Coordinates of C-alpha atoms and ligand atoms in Angstrom, one line a residue:
Chain S
M178 CA 117.3 80.4 146.5
A179 CA 118.6 80.6 143.7
D180 CA 122.2 81.9 143.0
V181 CA 122.6 85.2 141.9
M182 CA 124.8 86.6 139.2
K183 CA 125.8 90.0 138.4
I184 CA 125.5 91.1 135.3
D185 CA 127.1 94.5 133.8
I186 CA 125.4 96.5 131.2
L187 CA 126.3 99.6 129.2
R188 CA 123.7 102.1 129.8
Y189 CA 123.2 105.5 127.3
R190 CA 120.6 107.6 127.8
P191 CA 120.7 110.0 125.4
E192 CA 118.9 112.7 126.7
T193 CA 120.7 112.9 130.0
D194 CA 124.3 111.1 129.3
Q195 CA 127.0 112.4 127.8
E196 CA 128.8 109.0 126.8
P197 CA 127.6 105.3 128.0
V198 CA 128.4 104.1 131.4
W199 CA 128.2 100.9 133.2
Q200 CA 125.7 99.9 135.4
S201 CA 125.2 96.3 137.4
Y202 CA 122.4 94.2 138.2
D203 CA 122.1 91.0 140.6
V204 CA 120.2 88.8 138.4
P205 CA 118.6 85.3 139.9
Y206 CA 120.3 82.7 138.1
T207 CA 119.0 79.3 136.5
R208 CA 120.0 77.0 133.8
E209 CA 117.5 77.5 131.6
M210 CA 117.7 81.7 131.5
S211 CA 118.6 83.0 128.3
V212 CA 120.4 86.7 128.2
L213 CA 117.2 87.9 126.7
E214 CA 115.4 86.3 129.8
A215 CA 117.6 88.1 132.1
L216 CA 117.1 91.4 130.6
A217 CA 113.4 90.9 130.7
Y218 CA 114.0 90.0 134.6
I219 CA 116.2 93.4 135.1
K220 CA 113.4 95.2 133.2
D221 CA 110.5 93.8 134.9
E222 CA 112.1 94.1 138.6
L223 CA 115.0 96.1 138.8
D224 CA 114.8 98.8 136.4
P225 CA 111.9 100.0 133.7
T226 CA 114.2 102.1 131.9
L227 CA 116.5 99.4 130.2
S228 CA 116.1 99.6 126.4
Y229 CA 117.0 96.4 124.6
R230 CA 115.5 94.8 121.1
W231 CA 113.6 91.3 120.7
S232 CA 110.9 89.8 119.1
C233 CA 111.2 86.4 118.7
R234 CA 113.0 84.9 121.0
M235 CA 114.2 81.6 118.8
A236 CA 117.1 83.5 116.7
I237 CA 115.2 84.3 113.7
C238 CA 114.1 87.8 113.6
G239 CA 117.6 89.1 114.3
S240 CA 116.5 91.6 116.6
C241 CA 118.3 90.9 119.4
G242 CA 122.2 91.4 118.6
M243 CA 124.2 92.7 121.4
M244 CA 128.0 91.9 122.8
V245 CA 128.3 89.8 125.6
N246 CA 131.8 89.7 127.0
G247 CA 133.0 91.6 123.9
I248 CA 131.9 89.0 121.4
P249 CA 128.8 89.6 119.0
K250 CA 125.7 87.4 120.1
L251 CA 122.2 86.7 119.9
G252 CA 120.7 87.6 123.4
C253 CA 118.1 84.9 122.6
K254 CA 120.6 82.1 121.7
T255 CA 123.2 82.7 124.4
F256 CA 122.7 81.2 128.2
L257 CA 123.7 82.4 131.5
R258 CA 124.9 78.6 132.3
D259 CA 128.0 79.4 129.8
Y260 CA 129.0 82.7 131.8
P261 CA 129.9 81.4 135.3
E262 CA 132.2 84.2 135.8
G263 CA 129.4 86.9 135.1
M264 CA 128.6 89.0 132.1
K265 CA 129.3 92.3 130.5
I266 CA 126.6 93.2 127.8
E267 CA 126.9 96.3 125.8
A268 CA 125.4 97.4 122.3
L269 CA 126.2 95.5 119.0
A270 CA 129.7 97.3 118.3
N271 CA 130.3 99.2 115.0
F272 CA 127.0 100.7 115.4
P273 CA 125.9 103.9 116.4
I274 CA 123.9 103.7 119.9
E275 CA 120.4 105.0 120.1
R276 CA 119.7 103.9 123.4
D277 CA 121.1 101.1 126.0
L278 CA 121.4 98.1 123.8
V279 CA 119.2 99.5 120.9
V280 CA 121.7 100.6 118.3
D281 CA 121.1 102.5 114.9
M282 CA 121.0 99.8 112.0
S283 CA 119.8 102.2 109.4
D284 CA 123.4 101.9 107.4
F285 CA 123.1 98.2 107.2
I286 CA 119.5 98.6 106.1
A287 CA 120.6 100.5 103.3
K288 CA 123.2 98.4 102.3
L289 CA 121.2 95.4 102.3
E290 CA 118.3 97.2 99.8
A291 CA 121.3 98.4 97.6
I292 CA 122.4 95.1 96.7
K293 CA 118.9 94.2 95.4
P294 CA 117.7 91.3 97.3
Y295 CA 115.5 90.1 94.4
I296 CA 115.1 88.2 91.6
I297 CA 115.6 89.9 88.8
N298 CA 114.9 88.5 85.4
D299 CA 112.9 90.4 82.4
Q300 CA 111.9 87.2 81.4
P301 CA 110.0 85.5 84.1
A302 CA 108.6 82.0 83.4
S303 CA 105.0 81.8 82.4
L304 CA 102.3 80.1 84.4
E305 CA 102.3 77.5 81.4
D306 CA 106.0 76.9 81.6
G307 CA 105.4 75.0 84.8
C308 CA 107.4 75.0 88.0
H309 CA 111.1 76.2 88.1
N310 CA 113.0 73.4 88.3
Q311 CA 116.2 73.6 90.2
S312 CA 119.0 70.7 90.7
P313 CA 120.5 70.1 94.1
K314 CA 123.8 71.4 92.9
Q315 CA 121.9 74.8 91.9
L316 CA 120.0 74.7 95.0
A317 CA 123.3 74.2 97.0
Q318 CA 125.3 77.0 95.6
Y319 CA 123.0 79.5 97.1
K320 CA 121.1 77.8 100.1
Q321 CA 123.3 78.8 102.7
F322 CA 123.9 82.3 102.2
S323 CA 120.3 82.6 101.9
M324 CA 119.7 82.0 105.7
C325 CA 120.7 85.2 107.1
I326 CA 118.3 86.8 109.3
N327 CA 120.0 90.2 109.3
C328 CA 121.1 90.2 112.9
G329 CA 124.2 92.4 112.2
L330 CA 126.7 90.3 114.5
C331 CA 128.8 89.9 111.4
Y332 CA 129.1 93.6 111.1
A333 CA 129.9 93.9 114.6
A334 CA 132.5 91.4 114.6
C335 CA 133.9 93.2 111.0
P336 CA 136.9 95.6 111.9
Q337 CA 137.0 96.6 108.3
Y338 CA 133.6 97.8 108.7
G339 CA 134.3 99.2 111.9
L340 CA 136.9 101.6 110.7
D341 CA 135.1 102.7 107.7
N342 CA 131.5 102.0 107.0
S343 CA 131.5 102.8 103.3
F344 CA 132.6 99.3 102.9
T345 CA 129.5 97.3 101.9
G346 CA 130.2 94.5 104.2
P347 CA 129.4 90.6 105.1
A348 CA 125.9 90.2 105.1
A349 CA 124.9 92.5 102.0
L350 CA 127.6 90.5 100.2
A351 CA 126.5 87.4 101.2
L352 CA 123.1 88.4 100.4
L353 CA 124.4 89.7 96.9
H354 CA 126.0 86.3 96.2
R355 CA 122.7 84.6 97.2
Y356 CA 120.9 85.9 94.5
N357 CA 123.9 85.9 91.8
Q358 CA 123.8 82.6 92.4
D359 CA 120.4 81.7 91.9
S360 CA 119.8 80.1 88.7
R361 CA 116.6 81.9 88.2
D362 CA 118.2 85.5 88.6
K363 CA 119.5 87.5 85.4
G364 CA 120.5 90.6 87.9
K365 CA 124.2 89.6 88.0
A366 CA 125.5 92.3 85.7
E367 CA 123.8 94.9 87.6
R368 CA 125.2 93.5 91.3
M369 CA 128.7 93.2 90.0
K370 CA 129.1 96.8 89.6
I371 CA 128.6 96.8 93.9
V372 CA 130.9 93.4 94.1
N373 CA 133.6 95.3 91.9
A374 CA 133.7 98.6 93.8
E375 CA 136.6 99.2 95.9
E376 CA 133.8 98.9 98.9
G377 CA 132.8 95.9 97.4
A378 CA 134.3 92.6 98.1
W379 CA 137.5 93.9 98.0
G380 CA 136.9 95.9 100.7
C381 CA 137.1 92.7 102.6
T382 CA 140.8 92.0 104.1
F383 CA 139.7 88.2 105.1
V384 CA 139.3 88.5 108.7
G385 CA 136.8 85.9 108.8
Y386 CA 135.3 86.8 111.7
C387 CA 132.2 87.5 110.6
S388 CA 131.7 83.5 109.6
Q389 CA 132.6 82.9 112.8
V390 CA 130.1 84.8 115.0
C391 CA 127.3 84.3 112.5
P392 CA 124.4 82.5 114.5
K393 CA 123.1 80.8 111.4
D394 CA 126.3 79.6 109.8
V395 CA 125.8 81.7 106.5
D396 CA 129.5 81.9 106.3
P397 CA 129.8 85.5 104.8
A398 CA 133.3 85.3 104.5
A399 CA 133.4 82.5 102.0
A400 CA 130.8 84.1 100.0
I401 CA 132.9 87.4 99.8
Q402 CA 135.7 85.6 98.7
L403 CA 133.8 84.0 96.1
G404 CA 132.4 87.3 95.1
K405 CA 136.4 88.5 94.9
V406 CA 136.5 85.7 92.3
E407 CA 133.6 86.5 90.2
S408 CA 134.7 90.2 90.2
A409 CA 138.4 89.0 88.9
K410 CA 136.5 87.2 86.2
D411 CA 134.6 90.2 85.3
Y412 CA 137.5 91.9 85.2
V413 CA 139.3 89.8 83.0
I414 CA 135.8 89.5 80.7
A415 CA 135.9 93.4 80.7
M416 CA 139.5 93.5 78.9
F417 CA 138.0 91.7 75.8
K418 CA 135.0 93.6 75.4
P419 CA 135.9 97.4 75.6
G420 CA 133.5 100.2 75.5
E421 CA 130.6 97.9 77.1
Chain E
M226 CA 111.3 117.4 119.5
S227 CA 113.5 114.3 118.9
K228 CA 115.9 113.3 121.8
R229 CA 118.0 111.2 119.5
K230 CA 121.8 111.6 119.9
P231 CA 123.2 108.6 118.5
Y232 CA 126.5 107.6 120.1
V233 CA 129.6 106.1 118.0
R234 CA 132.2 104.8 119.6
K235 CA 135.7 105.1 118.7
M236 CA 137.4 102.0 117.5
G237 CA 140.8 103.2 118.8
A238 CA 144.6 101.8 117.7
T239 CA 144.5 98.8 119.8
W240 CA 141.0 97.7 118.8
W241 CA 143.1 94.5 117.6
L242 CA 144.1 93.4 121.2
K243 CA 140.4 93.3 122.5
N244 CA 139.8 90.1 121.0
T245 CA 141.9 87.1 120.2
F246 CA 140.5 86.6 116.8
H247 CA 141.5 89.8 115.9
T248 CA 145.1 89.6 117.4
K249 CA 145.6 86.5 115.4
Y250 CA 144.4 88.1 112.3
I251 CA 146.8 91.2 112.7
I252 CA 149.6 88.3 113.7
R253 CA 149.0 86.8 110.5
E254 CA 148.8 89.9 108.5
G255 CA 152.3 91.4 110.5
S256 CA 153.8 88.3 108.9
S257 CA 153.7 90.5 105.5
L258 CA 156.0 93.3 107.0
V259 CA 158.8 90.6 107.9
I260 CA 158.7 88.8 104.6
A261 CA 158.9 92.5 102.9
I262 CA 162.3 93.0 105.1
Y263 CA 163.4 89.5 104.5
S264 CA 162.9 89.7 100.4
F265 CA 165.1 93.0 100.7
V266 CA 167.5 91.4 102.4
L267 CA 167.5 88.5 99.9
L268 CA 167.6 91.0 97.2
F269 CA 170.7 92.7 98.8
G270 CA 172.3 89.4 98.8
L271 CA 171.8 88.6 95.0
F272 CA 173.0 92.9 94.5
R273 CA 176.6 91.5 96.3
L274 CA 176.8 88.4 94.4
S275 CA 176.6 90.8 91.4
Q276 CA 179.7 92.7 92.8
G277 CA 181.8 89.5 92.8
A278 CA 182.6 86.8 95.6
A279 CA 184.2 89.0 97.9
A280 CA 181.5 91.0 98.1
F281 CA 179.0 87.9 98.3
N282 CA 181.3 86.7 101.1
S283 CA 181.4 89.7 103.2
W284 CA 177.3 89.6 102.7
L285 CA 177.4 86.2 103.9
E286 CA 179.6 87.1 107.1
V287 CA 177.3 89.9 107.8
M288 CA 174.1 87.4 107.8
S289 CA 175.7 84.9 110.0
H290 CA 175.7 87.1 112.9
P291 CA 173.2 85.6 115.5
A292 CA 170.8 88.7 115.2
W293 CA 170.2 88.0 111.5
L294 CA 170.3 84.5 112.0
L295 CA 167.4 85.3 114.7
F296 CA 165.8 87.3 111.9
H297 CA 165.7 84.5 109.4
L298 CA 164.2 82.0 112.2
L299 CA 161.6 84.4 113.0
S300 CA 160.7 85.2 109.5
L301 CA 160.2 81.3 108.5
V302 CA 158.2 80.7 111.9
W303 CA 155.9 83.9 111.0
T304 CA 155.8 82.5 107.4
L305 CA 154.8 79.3 108.3
Y306 CA 152.0 80.6 110.6
H307 CA 150.6 82.8 108.0
S308 CA 150.7 79.7 105.4
V309 CA 149.1 77.6 107.9
T310 CA 146.0 80.0 108.8
W311 CA 145.8 81.0 105.0
F312 CA 145.4 77.3 104.2
N313 CA 142.7 76.9 106.7
L314 CA 140.6 79.7 105.1
A315 CA 141.4 78.7 101.5
P316 CA 138.5 76.5 101.1
K317 CA 136.4 79.8 101.5
A318 CA 137.4 80.9 98.5
A319 CA 137.0 77.8 96.5
N320 CA 133.6 76.4 94.9
L321 CA 134.8 73.3 93.5
W322 CA 132.1 70.5 92.5
I323 CA 132.7 67.0 91.4
G324 CA 129.2 66.2 90.0
Q325 CA 126.4 67.6 92.2
K326 CA 128.7 67.2 95.0
R327 CA 130.8 70.2 96.5
I328 CA 134.7 68.9 97.4
P329 CA 135.0 68.4 100.9
D330 CA 136.8 71.6 102.6
N331 CA 139.8 68.9 103.6
W332 CA 140.6 67.9 100.4
I333 CA 141.4 71.5 99.5
V334 CA 143.3 72.0 102.4
T335 CA 145.4 69.1 101.9
G336 CA 145.7 70.2 98.2
M337 CA 147.5 73.3 99.6
Y338 CA 149.7 71.6 101.3
A339 CA 150.6 69.0 98.8
A340 CA 151.2 71.8 96.5
L341 CA 153.6 73.5 99.2
A342 CA 155.8 70.1 99.4
L343 CA 156.2 69.9 95.8
I344 CA 156.9 73.6 95.3
S345 CA 159.4 73.5 97.8
L346 CA 161.1 70.2 96.9
A347 CA 161.0 71.8 93.2
G348 CA 163.1 74.5 94.9
L349 CA 165.5 72.4 96.9
V350 CA 166.4 70.1 93.5
L351 CA 167.2 73.4 91.9
V352 CA 169.4 74.7 94.4
L353 CA 170.7 71.4 94.7
I354 CA 172.0 70.6 91.1
Ligands
LIG666 S1 125.3 86.8 107.5 FE1 124.9 85.8 109.8 S2 125.9 87.1 111.3 FE2 125.3 88.4 109.3 S3 123.5 89.1 109.8 FE3 122.9 87.4 108.4 S4 122.7 86.0 110.2 FE4 123.6 87.6 111.0
LIG667 S1 114.6 87.6 119.6 FE1 114.8 87.2 117.5 S2 116.4 86.6 117.0 FE2 116.6 87.0 119.3

């Protein structure tokens, strides 16, 4: 017989619950089992009403974000063996709970859209110009920040976003920085309006936990600090160009 | 009909106690309060100095009370904690390159300590001469 691990899950069923309640489940524990697999076991064997999200099961789709013992984690990249004392699982912090472990991410998605996450260029290179050349340095300027899987763990880690969700937030600002740094992009002036705003880079007080929890080492905190540097430059340049 | 009823969790005043990372962050930020008080105390000393030697000496005497010594010790330790943690974060705000290679983080951190040592030394020299 395999060992059994007690897993506490914060349940919320909008049609019956006034507020979320804890419920515990006994899950046969194997070394290889991820949190996501444990949830699948619960849903298949113990309680089919449990709701959670997943898709790729390999840390690339970003849908399985949840709090494990109070820390934002990807369910598929987190293993039972690292929690011999048992675990408490709840919906990703700082987002409204839709049902059980499913949160409403629409605000996050709206923010990602707002920063224009695509290459903006009025004069795109034509086919005759051949391929785009980018030096290793030009690539390195944005590569790390392009690895984001939109899981939202950084928003769950960010008290600034939790306290006031008008803050553009870590992933969106990192993605914004990614496009601004791309040598093919000419949309920087447009995006700097978002960076310069109070809810933009300056809304960040540099807690730094976003970079700590990011499963893809995007380091959004670094992107935001670099955004502040750009924003300060923008401010100084604007002083010399009044009326623009 | 939609059964949607999204539940918003409140953060509460003690949010920063629930996670050690956040607690450390608040401790780091808390140092600003102590430094503000310290600056006022120092400014007051300057003000007493402008009133003459007797006034300044009485201020000095107050400052040698154990409670004030403890306050200064606390400010020093807290400020050092702030500096160390902040220096560790500093590379995030720097995008420095030599040719096609990014300057390693520890160069920047070491640079910050070197700058701190230099400025402290300059301050010390200024006070002693
Ligand atoms: S920056 Fe990292 S933590 Fe934030 S959404 Fe992207 S991958 Fe997830
Ligand atoms: S299931 Fe895709 S990231 Fe976890």
